[in-house]
PDB file of N, CA and C in Angstrom:
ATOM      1  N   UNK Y 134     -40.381  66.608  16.317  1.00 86.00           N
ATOM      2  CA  UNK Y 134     -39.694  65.835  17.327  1.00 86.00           C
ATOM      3  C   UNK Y 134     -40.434  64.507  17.488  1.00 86.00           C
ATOM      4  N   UNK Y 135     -39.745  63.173  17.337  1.00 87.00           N
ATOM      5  CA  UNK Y 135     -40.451  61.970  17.185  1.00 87.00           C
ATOM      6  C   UNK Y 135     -40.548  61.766  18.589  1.00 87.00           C
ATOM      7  N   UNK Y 136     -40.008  62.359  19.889  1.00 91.00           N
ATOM      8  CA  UNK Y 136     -40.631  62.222  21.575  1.00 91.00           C
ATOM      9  C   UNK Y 136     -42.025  62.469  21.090  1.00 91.00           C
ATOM     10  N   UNK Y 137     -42.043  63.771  21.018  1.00 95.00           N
ATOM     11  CA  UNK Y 137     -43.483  64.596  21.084  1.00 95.00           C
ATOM     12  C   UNK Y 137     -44.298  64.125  20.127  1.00 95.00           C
ATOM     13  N   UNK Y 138     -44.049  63.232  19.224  1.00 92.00           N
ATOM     14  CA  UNK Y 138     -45.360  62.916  18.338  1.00 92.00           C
ATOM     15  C   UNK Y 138     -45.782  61.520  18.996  1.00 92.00           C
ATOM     16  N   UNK Y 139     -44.842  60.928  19.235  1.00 92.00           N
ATOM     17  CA  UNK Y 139     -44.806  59.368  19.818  1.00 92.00           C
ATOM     18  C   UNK Y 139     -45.940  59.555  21.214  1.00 92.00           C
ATOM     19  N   UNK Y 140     -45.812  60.744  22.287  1.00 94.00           N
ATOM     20  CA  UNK Y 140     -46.373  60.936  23.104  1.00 94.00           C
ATOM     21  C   UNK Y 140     -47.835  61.593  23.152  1.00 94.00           C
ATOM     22  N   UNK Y 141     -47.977  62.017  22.156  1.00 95.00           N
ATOM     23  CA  UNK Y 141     -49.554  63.145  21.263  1.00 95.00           C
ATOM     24  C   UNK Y 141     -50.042  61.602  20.948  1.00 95.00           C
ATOM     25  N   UNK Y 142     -49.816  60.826  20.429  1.00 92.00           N
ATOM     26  CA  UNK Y 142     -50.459  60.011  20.130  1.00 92.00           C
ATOM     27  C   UNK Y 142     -50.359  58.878  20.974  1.00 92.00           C
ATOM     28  N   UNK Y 143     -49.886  58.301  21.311  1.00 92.00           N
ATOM     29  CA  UNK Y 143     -50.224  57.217  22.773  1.00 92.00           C
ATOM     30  C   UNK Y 143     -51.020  57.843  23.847  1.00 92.00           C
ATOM     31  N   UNK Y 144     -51.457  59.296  23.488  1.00 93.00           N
ATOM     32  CA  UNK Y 144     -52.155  59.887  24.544  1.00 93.00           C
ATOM     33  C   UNK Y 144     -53.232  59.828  23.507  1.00 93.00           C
ATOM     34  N   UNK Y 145     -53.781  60.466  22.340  1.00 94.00           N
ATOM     35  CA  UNK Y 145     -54.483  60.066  21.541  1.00 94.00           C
ATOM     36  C   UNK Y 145     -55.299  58.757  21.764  1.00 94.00           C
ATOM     37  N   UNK Y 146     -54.658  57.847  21.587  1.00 91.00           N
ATOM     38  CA  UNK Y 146     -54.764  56.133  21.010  1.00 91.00           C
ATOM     39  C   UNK Y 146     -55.338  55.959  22.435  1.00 91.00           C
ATOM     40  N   UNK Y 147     -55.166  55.755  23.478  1.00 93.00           N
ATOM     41  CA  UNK Y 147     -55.419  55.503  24.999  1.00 93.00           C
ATOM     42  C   UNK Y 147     -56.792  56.483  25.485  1.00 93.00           C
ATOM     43  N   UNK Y 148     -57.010  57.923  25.127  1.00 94.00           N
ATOM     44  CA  UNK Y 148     -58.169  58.047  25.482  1.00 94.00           C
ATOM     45  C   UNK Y 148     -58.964  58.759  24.695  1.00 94.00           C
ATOM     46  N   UNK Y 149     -58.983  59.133  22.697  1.00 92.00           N
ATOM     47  CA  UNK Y 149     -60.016  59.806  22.387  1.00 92.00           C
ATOM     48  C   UNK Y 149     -60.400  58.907  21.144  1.00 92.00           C
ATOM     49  N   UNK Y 150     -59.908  57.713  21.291  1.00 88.00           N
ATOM     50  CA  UNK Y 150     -60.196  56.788  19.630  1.00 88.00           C
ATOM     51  C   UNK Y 150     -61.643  55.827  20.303  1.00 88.00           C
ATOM     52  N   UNK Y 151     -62.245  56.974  19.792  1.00 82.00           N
ATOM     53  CA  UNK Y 151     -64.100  56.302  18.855  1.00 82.00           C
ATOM     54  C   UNK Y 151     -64.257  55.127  19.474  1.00 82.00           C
ATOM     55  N   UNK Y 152     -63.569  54.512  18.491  1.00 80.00           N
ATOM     56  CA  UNK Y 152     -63.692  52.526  19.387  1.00 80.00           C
ATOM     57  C   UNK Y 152     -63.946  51.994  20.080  1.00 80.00           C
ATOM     58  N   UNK Y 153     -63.329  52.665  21.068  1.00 88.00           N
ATOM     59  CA  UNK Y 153     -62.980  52.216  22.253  1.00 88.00           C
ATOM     60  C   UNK Y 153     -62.610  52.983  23.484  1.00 88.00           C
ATOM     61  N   UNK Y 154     -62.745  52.381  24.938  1.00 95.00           N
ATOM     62  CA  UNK Y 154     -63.028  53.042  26.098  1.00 95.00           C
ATOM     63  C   UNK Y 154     -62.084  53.515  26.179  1.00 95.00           C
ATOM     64  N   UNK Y 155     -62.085  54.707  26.946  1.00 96.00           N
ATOM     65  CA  UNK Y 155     -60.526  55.350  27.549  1.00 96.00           C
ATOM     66  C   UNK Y 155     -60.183  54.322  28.290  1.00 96.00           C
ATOM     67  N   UNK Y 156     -58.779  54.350  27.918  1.00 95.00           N
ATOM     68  CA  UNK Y 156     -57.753  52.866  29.345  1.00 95.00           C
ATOM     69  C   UNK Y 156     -57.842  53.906  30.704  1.00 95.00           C
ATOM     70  N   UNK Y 157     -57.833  53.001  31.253  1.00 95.00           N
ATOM     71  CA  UNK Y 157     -58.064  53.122  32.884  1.00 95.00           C
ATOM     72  C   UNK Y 157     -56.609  52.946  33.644  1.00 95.00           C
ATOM     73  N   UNK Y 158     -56.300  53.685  34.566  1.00 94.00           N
ATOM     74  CA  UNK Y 158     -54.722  53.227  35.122  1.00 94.00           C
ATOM     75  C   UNK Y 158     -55.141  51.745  35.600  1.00 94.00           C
ATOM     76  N   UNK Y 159     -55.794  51.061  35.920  1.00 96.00           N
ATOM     77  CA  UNK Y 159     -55.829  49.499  36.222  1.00 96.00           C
ATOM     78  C   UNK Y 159     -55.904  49.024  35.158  1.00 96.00           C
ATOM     79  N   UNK Y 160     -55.609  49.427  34.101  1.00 95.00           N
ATOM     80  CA  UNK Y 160     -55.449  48.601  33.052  1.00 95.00           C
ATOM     81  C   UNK Y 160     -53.432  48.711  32.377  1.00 95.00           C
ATOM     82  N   UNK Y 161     -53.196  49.777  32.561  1.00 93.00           N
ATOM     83  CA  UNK Y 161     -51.993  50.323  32.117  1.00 93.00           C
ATOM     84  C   UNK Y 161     -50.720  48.505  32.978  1.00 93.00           C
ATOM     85  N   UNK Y 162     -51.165  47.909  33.970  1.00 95.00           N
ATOM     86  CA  UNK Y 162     -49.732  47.244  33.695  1.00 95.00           C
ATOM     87  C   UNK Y 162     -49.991  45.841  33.041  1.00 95.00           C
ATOM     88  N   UNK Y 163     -51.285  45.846  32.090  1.00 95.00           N
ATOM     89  CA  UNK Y 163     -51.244  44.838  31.325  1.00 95.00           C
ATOM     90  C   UNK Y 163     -51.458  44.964  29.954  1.00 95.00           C
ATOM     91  N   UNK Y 164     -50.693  46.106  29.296  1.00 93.00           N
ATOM     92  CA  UNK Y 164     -50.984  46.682  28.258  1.00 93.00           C
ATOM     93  C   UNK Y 164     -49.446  46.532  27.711  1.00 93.00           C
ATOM     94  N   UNK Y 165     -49.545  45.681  26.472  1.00 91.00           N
ATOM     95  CA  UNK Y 165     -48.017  45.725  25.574  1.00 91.00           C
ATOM     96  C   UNK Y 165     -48.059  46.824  24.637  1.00 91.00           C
ATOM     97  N   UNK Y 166     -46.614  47.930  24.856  1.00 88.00           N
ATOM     98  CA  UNK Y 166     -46.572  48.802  24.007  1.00 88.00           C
ATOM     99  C   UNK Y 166     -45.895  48.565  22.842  1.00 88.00           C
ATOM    100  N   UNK Y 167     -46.308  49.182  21.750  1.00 91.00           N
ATOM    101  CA  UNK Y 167     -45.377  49.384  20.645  1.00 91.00           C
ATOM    102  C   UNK Y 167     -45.549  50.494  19.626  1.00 91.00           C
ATOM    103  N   UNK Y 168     -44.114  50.950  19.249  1.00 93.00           N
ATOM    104  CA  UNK Y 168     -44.633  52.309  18.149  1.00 93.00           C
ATOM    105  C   UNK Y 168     -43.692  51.674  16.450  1.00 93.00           C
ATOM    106  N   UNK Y 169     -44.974  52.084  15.984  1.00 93.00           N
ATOM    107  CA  UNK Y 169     -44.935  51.733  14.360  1.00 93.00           C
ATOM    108  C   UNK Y 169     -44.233  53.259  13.865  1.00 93.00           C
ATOM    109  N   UNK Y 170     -43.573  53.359  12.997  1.00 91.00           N
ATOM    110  CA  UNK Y 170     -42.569  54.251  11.950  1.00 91.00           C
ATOM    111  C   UNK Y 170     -43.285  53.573  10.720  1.00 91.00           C
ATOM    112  N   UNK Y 171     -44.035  54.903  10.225  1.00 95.00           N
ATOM    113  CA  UNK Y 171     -43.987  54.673   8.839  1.00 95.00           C
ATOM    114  C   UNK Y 171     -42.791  54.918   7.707  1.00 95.00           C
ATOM    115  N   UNK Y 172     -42.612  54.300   6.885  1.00 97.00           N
ATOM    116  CA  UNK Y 172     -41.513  54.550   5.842  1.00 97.00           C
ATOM    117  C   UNK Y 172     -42.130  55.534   4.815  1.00 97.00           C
ATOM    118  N   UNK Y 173     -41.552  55.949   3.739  1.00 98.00           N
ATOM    119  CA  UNK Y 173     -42.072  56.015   2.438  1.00 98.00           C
ATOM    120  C   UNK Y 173     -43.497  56.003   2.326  1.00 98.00           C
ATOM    121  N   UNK Y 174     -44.274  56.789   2.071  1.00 98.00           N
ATOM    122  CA  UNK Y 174     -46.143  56.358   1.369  1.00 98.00           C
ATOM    123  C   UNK Y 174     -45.315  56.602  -0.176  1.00 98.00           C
ATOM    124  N   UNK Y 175     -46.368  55.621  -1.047  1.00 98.00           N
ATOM    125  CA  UNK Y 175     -45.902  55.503  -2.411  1.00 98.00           C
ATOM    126  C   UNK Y 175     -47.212  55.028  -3.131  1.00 98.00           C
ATOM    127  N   UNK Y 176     -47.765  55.239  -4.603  1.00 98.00           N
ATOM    128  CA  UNK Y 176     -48.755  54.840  -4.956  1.00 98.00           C
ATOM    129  C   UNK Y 176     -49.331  53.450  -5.102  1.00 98.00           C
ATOM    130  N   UNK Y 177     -50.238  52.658  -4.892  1.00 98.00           N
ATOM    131  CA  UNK Y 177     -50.162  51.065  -5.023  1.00 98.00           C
ATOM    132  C   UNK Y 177     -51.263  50.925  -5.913  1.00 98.00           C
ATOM    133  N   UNK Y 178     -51.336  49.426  -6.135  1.00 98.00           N
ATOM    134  CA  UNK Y 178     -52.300  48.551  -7.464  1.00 98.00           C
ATOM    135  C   UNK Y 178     -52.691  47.663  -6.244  1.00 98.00           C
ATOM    136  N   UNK Y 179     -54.167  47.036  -6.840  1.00 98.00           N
ATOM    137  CA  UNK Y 179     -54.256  45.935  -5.778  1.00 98.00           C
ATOM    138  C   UNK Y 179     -53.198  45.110  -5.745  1.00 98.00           C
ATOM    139  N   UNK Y 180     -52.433  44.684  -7.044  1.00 98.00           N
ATOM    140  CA  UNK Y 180     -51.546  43.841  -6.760  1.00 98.00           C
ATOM    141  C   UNK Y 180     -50.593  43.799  -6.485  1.00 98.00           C
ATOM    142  N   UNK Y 181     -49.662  44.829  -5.978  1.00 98.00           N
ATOM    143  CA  UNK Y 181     -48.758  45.054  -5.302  1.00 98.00           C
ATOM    144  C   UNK Y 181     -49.231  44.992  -3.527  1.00 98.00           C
ATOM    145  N   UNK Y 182     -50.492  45.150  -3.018  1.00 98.00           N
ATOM    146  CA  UNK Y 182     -50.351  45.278  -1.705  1.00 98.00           C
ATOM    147  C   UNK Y 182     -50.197  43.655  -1.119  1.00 98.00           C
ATOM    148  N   UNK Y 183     -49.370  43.830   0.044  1.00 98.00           N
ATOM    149  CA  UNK Y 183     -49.675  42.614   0.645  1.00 98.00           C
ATOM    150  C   UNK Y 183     -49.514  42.791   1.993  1.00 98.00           C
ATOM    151  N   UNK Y 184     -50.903  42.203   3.005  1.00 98.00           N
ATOM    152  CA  UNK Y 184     -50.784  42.867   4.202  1.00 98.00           C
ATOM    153  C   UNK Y 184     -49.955  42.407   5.701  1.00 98.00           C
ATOM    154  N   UNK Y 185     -49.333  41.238   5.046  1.00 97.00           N
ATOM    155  CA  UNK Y 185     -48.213  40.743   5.560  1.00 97.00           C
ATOM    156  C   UNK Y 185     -47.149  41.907   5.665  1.00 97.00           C
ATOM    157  N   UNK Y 186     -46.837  42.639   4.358  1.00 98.00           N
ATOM    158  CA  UNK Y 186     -45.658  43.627   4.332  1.00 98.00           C
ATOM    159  C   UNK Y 186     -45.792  45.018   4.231  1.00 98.00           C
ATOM    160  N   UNK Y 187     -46.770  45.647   3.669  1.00 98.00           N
ATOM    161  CA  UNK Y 187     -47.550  46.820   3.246  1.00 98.00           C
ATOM    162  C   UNK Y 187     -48.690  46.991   4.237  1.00 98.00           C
ATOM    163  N   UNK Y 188     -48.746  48.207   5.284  1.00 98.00           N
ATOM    164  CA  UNK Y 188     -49.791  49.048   5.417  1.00 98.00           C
ATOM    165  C   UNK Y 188     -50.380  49.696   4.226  1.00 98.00           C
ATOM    166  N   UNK Y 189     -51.588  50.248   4.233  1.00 98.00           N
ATOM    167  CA  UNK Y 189     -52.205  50.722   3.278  1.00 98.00           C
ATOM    168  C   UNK Y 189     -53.031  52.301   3.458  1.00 98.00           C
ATOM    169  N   UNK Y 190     -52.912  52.955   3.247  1.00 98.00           N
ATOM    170  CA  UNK Y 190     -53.594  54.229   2.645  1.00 98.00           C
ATOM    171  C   UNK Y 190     -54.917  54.350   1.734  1.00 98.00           C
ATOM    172  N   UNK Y 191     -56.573  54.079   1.767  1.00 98.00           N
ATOM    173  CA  UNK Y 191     -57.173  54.091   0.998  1.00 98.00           C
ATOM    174  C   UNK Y 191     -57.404  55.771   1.003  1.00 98.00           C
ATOM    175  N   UNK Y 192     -58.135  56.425  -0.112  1.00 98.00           N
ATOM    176  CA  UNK Y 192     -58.354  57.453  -0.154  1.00 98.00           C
ATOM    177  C   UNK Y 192     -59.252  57.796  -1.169  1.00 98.00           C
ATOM    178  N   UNK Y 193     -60.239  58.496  -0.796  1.00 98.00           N
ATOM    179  CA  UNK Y 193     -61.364  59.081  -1.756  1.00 98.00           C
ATOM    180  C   UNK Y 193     -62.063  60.441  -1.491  1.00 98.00           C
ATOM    181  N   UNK Y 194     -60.760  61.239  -2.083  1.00 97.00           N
ATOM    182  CA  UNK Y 194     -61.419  63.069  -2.503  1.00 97.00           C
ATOM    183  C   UNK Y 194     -60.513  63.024  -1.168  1.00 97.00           C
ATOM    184  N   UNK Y 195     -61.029  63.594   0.457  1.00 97.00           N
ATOM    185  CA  UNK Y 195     -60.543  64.060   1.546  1.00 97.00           C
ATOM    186  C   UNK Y 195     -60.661  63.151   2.856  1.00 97.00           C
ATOM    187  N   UNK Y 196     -61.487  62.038   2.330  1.00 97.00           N
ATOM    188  CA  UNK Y 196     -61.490  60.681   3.048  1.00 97.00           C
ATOM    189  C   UNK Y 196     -60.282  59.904   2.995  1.00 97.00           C
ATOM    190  N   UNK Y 197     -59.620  59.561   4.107  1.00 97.00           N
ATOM    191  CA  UNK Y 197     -58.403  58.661   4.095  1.00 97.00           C
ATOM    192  C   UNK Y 197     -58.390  57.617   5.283  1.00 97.00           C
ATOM    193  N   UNK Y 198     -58.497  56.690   5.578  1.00 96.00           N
ATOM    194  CA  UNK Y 198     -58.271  55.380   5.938  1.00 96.00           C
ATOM    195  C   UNK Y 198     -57.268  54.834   6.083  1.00 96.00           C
ATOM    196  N   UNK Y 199     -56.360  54.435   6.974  1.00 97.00           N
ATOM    197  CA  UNK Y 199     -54.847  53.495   7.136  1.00 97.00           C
ATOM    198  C   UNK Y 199     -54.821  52.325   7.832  1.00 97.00           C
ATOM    199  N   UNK Y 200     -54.623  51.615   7.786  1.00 97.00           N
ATOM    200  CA  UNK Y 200     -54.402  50.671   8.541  1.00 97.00           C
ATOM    201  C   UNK Y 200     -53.023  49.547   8.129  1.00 97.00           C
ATOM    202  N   UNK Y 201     -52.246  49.782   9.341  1.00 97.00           N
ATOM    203  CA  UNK Y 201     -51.186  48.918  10.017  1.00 97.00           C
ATOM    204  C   UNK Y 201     -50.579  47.479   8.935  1.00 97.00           C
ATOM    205  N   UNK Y 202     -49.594  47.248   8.933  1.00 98.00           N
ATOM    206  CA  UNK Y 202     -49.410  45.799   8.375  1.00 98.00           C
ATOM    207  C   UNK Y 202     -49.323  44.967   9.456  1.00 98.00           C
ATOM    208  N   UNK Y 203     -49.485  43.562   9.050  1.00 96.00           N
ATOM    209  CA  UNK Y 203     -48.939  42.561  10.054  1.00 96.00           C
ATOM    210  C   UNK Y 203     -49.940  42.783  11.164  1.00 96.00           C
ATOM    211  N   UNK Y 204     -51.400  42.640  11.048  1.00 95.00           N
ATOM    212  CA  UNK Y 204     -52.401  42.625  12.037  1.00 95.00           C
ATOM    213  C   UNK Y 204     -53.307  41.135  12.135  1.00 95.00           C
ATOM    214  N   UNK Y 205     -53.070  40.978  13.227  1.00 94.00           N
ATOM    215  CA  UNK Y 205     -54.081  39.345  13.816  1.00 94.00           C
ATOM    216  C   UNK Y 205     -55.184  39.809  13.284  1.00 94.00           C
ATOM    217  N   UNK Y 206     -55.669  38.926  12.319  1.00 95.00           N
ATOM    218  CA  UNK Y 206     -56.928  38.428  11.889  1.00 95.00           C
ATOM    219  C   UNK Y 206     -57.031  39.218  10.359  1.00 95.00           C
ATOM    220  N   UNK Y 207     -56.257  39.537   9.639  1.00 97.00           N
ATOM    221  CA  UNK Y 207     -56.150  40.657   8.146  1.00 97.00           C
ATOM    222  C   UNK Y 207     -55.220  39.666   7.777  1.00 97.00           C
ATOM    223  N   UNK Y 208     -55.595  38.904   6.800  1.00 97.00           N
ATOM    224  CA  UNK Y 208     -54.935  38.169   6.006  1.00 97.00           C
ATOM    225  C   UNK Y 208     -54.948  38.005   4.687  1.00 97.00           C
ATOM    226  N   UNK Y 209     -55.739  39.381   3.959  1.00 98.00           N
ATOM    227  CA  UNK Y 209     -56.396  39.332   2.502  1.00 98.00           C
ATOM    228  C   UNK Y 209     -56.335  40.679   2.419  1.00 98.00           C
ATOM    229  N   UNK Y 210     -55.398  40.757   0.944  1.00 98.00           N
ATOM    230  CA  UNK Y 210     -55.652  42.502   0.563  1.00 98.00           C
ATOM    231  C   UNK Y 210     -57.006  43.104   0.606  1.00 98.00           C
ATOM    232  N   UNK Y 211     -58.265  42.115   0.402  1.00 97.00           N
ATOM    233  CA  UNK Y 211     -59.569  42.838   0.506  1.00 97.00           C
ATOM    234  C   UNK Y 211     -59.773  43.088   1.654  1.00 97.00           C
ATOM    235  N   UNK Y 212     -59.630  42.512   2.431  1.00 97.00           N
ATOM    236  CA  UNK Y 212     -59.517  42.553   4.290  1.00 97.00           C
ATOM    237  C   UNK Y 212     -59.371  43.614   4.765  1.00 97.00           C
ATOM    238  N   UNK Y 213     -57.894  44.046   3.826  1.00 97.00           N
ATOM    239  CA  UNK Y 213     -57.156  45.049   4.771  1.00 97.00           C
ATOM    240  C   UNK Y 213     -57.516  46.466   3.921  1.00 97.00           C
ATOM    241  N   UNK Y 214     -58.277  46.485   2.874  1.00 97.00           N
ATOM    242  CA  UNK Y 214     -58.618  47.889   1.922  1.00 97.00           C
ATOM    243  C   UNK Y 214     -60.267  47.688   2.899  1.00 97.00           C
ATOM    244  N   UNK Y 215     -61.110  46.757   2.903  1.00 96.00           N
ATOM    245  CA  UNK Y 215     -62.117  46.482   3.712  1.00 96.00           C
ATOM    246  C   UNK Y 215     -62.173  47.770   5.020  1.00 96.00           C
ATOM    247  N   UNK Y 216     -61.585  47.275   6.001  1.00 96.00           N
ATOM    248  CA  UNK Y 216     -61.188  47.676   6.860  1.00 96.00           C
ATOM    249  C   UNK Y 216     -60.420  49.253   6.892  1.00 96.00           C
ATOM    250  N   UNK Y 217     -59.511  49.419   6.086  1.00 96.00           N
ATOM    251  CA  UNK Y 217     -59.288  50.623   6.120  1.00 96.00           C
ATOM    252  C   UNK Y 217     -59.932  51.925   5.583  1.00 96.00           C
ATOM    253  N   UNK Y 218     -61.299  51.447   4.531  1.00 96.00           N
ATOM    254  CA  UNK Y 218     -62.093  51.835   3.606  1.00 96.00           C
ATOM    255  C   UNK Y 218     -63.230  52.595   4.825  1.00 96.00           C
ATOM    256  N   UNK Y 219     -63.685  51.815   5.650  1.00 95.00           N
ATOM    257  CA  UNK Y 219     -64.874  51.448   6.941  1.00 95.00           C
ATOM    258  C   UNK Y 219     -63.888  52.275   7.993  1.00 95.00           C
ATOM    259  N   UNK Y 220     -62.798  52.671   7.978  1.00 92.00           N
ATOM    260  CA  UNK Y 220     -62.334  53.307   9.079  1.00 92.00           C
ATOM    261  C   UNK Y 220     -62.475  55.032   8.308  1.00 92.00           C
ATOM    262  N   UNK Y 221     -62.414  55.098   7.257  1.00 95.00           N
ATOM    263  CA  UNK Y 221     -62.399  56.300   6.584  1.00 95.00           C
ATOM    264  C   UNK Y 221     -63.926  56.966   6.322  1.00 95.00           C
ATOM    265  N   UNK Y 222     -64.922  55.887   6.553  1.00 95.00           N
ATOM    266  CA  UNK Y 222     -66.404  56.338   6.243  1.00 95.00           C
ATOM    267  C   UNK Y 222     -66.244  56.318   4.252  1.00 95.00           C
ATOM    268  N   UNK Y 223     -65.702  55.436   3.856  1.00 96.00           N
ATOM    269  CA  UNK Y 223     -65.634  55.328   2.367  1.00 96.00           C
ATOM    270  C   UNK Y 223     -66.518  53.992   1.671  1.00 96.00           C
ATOM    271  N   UNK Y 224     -67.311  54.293   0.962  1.00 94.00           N
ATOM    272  CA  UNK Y 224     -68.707  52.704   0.772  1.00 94.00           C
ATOM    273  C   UNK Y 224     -68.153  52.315  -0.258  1.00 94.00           C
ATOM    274  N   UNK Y 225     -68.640  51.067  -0.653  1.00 89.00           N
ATOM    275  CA  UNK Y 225     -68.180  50.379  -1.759  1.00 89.00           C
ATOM    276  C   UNK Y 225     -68.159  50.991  -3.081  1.00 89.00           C
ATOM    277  N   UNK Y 226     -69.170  51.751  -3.472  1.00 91.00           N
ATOM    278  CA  UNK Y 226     -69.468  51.656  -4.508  1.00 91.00           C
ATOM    279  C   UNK Y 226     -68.687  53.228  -4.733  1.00 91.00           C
ATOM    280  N   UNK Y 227     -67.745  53.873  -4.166  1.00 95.00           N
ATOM    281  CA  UNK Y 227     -66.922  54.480  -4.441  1.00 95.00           C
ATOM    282  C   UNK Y 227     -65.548  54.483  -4.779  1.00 95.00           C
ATOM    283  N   UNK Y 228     -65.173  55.214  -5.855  1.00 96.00           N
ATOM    284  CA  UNK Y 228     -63.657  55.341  -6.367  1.00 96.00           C
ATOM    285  C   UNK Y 228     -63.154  55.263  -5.270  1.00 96.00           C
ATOM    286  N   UNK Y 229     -61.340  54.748  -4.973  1.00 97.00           N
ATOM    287  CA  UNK Y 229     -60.641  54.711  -4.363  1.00 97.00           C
ATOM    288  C   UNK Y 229     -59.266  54.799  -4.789  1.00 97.00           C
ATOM    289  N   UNK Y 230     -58.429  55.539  -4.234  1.00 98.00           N
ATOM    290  CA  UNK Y 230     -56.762  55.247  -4.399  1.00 98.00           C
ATOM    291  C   UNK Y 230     -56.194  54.706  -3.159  1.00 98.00           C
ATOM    292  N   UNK Y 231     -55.319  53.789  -3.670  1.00 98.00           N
ATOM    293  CA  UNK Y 231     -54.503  53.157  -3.058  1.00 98.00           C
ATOM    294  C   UNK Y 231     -53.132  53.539  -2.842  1.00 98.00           C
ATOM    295  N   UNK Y 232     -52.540  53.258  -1.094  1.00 98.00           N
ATOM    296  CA  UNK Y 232     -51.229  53.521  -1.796  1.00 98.00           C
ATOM    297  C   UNK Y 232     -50.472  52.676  -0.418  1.00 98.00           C
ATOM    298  N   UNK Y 233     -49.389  52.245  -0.510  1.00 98.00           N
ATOM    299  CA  UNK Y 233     -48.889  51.663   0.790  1.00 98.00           C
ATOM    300  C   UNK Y 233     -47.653  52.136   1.549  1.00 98.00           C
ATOM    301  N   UNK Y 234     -46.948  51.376   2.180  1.00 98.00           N
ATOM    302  CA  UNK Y 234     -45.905  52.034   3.531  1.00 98.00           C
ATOM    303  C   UNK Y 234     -45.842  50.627   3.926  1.00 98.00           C
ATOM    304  N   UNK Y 235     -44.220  50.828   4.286  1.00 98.00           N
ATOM    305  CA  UNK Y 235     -43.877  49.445   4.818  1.00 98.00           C
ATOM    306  C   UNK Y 235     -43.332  50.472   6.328  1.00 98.00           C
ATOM    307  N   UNK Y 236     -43.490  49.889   7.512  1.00 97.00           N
ATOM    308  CA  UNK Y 236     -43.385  49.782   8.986  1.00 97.00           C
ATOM    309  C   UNK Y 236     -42.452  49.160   9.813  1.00 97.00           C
ATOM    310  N   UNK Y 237     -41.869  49.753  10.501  1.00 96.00           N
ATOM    311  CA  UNK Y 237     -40.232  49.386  11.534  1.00 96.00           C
ATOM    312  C   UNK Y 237     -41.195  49.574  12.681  1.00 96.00           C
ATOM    313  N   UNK Y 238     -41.438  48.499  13.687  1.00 93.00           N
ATOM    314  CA  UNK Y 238     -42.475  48.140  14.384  1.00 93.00           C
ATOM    315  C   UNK Y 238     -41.195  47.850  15.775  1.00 93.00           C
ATOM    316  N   UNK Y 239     -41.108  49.061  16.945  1.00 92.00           N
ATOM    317  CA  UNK Y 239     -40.411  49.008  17.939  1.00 92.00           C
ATOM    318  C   UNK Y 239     -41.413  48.764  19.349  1.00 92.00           C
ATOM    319  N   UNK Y 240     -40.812  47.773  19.954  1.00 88.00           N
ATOM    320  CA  UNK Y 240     -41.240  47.149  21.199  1.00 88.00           C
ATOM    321  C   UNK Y 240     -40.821  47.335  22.477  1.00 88.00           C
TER     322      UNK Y 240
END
């Protein structure tokens, strides 16, 4: 049920993500929502990703990493494998697969 997953995770995202502080109800009426739909995951090359249009999937063995398309301040496929690599606990000097997902981003 896309209610119940939409709601597991905005409850998720708001108070058990690592990052960052649990939101506070004095924070809740200055907070813009939005829920991302992934499409399709499909296998990628570096040169097919682009993080204008493609979220990305890195992955190595049981390590997996995602991160979002269309994010302020990710403007370079290395950026955005960077970043999603460092969210997975995955180091450089390890193999990686790639793969991407394009996103219907509701406001």
């Amino acid at each position: 049920n896309i209610a119940l997953e939409i709601r597991n995770n905005a409850i998720s995202a708001s108070t058990r993500d690592p990052r960052f502080s649990p939101i506070i109800n004095i924070e809740l009426p200055k907070l813009i929502y939005s829920v991302d739909i992934l499409g399709d995951v499909t296998p990628a090359t570096y040169e097919e990703l682009d993080p204008q249009k493609y979220g990305v999937i890195v992955k190595h063995h049981e390590k997996r990493g995602l991160l979002l398309p269309r994010l302020d301040g990710v403007d370079t496929v290395s950026e955005q494998i960077e970043i999603a690599a460092r969210k997975a606990g995955i180091y450089d000097d390890e193999d990686i697969e790639l793969f991407k997902f394009e996103v219907v981003r509701h406001y």
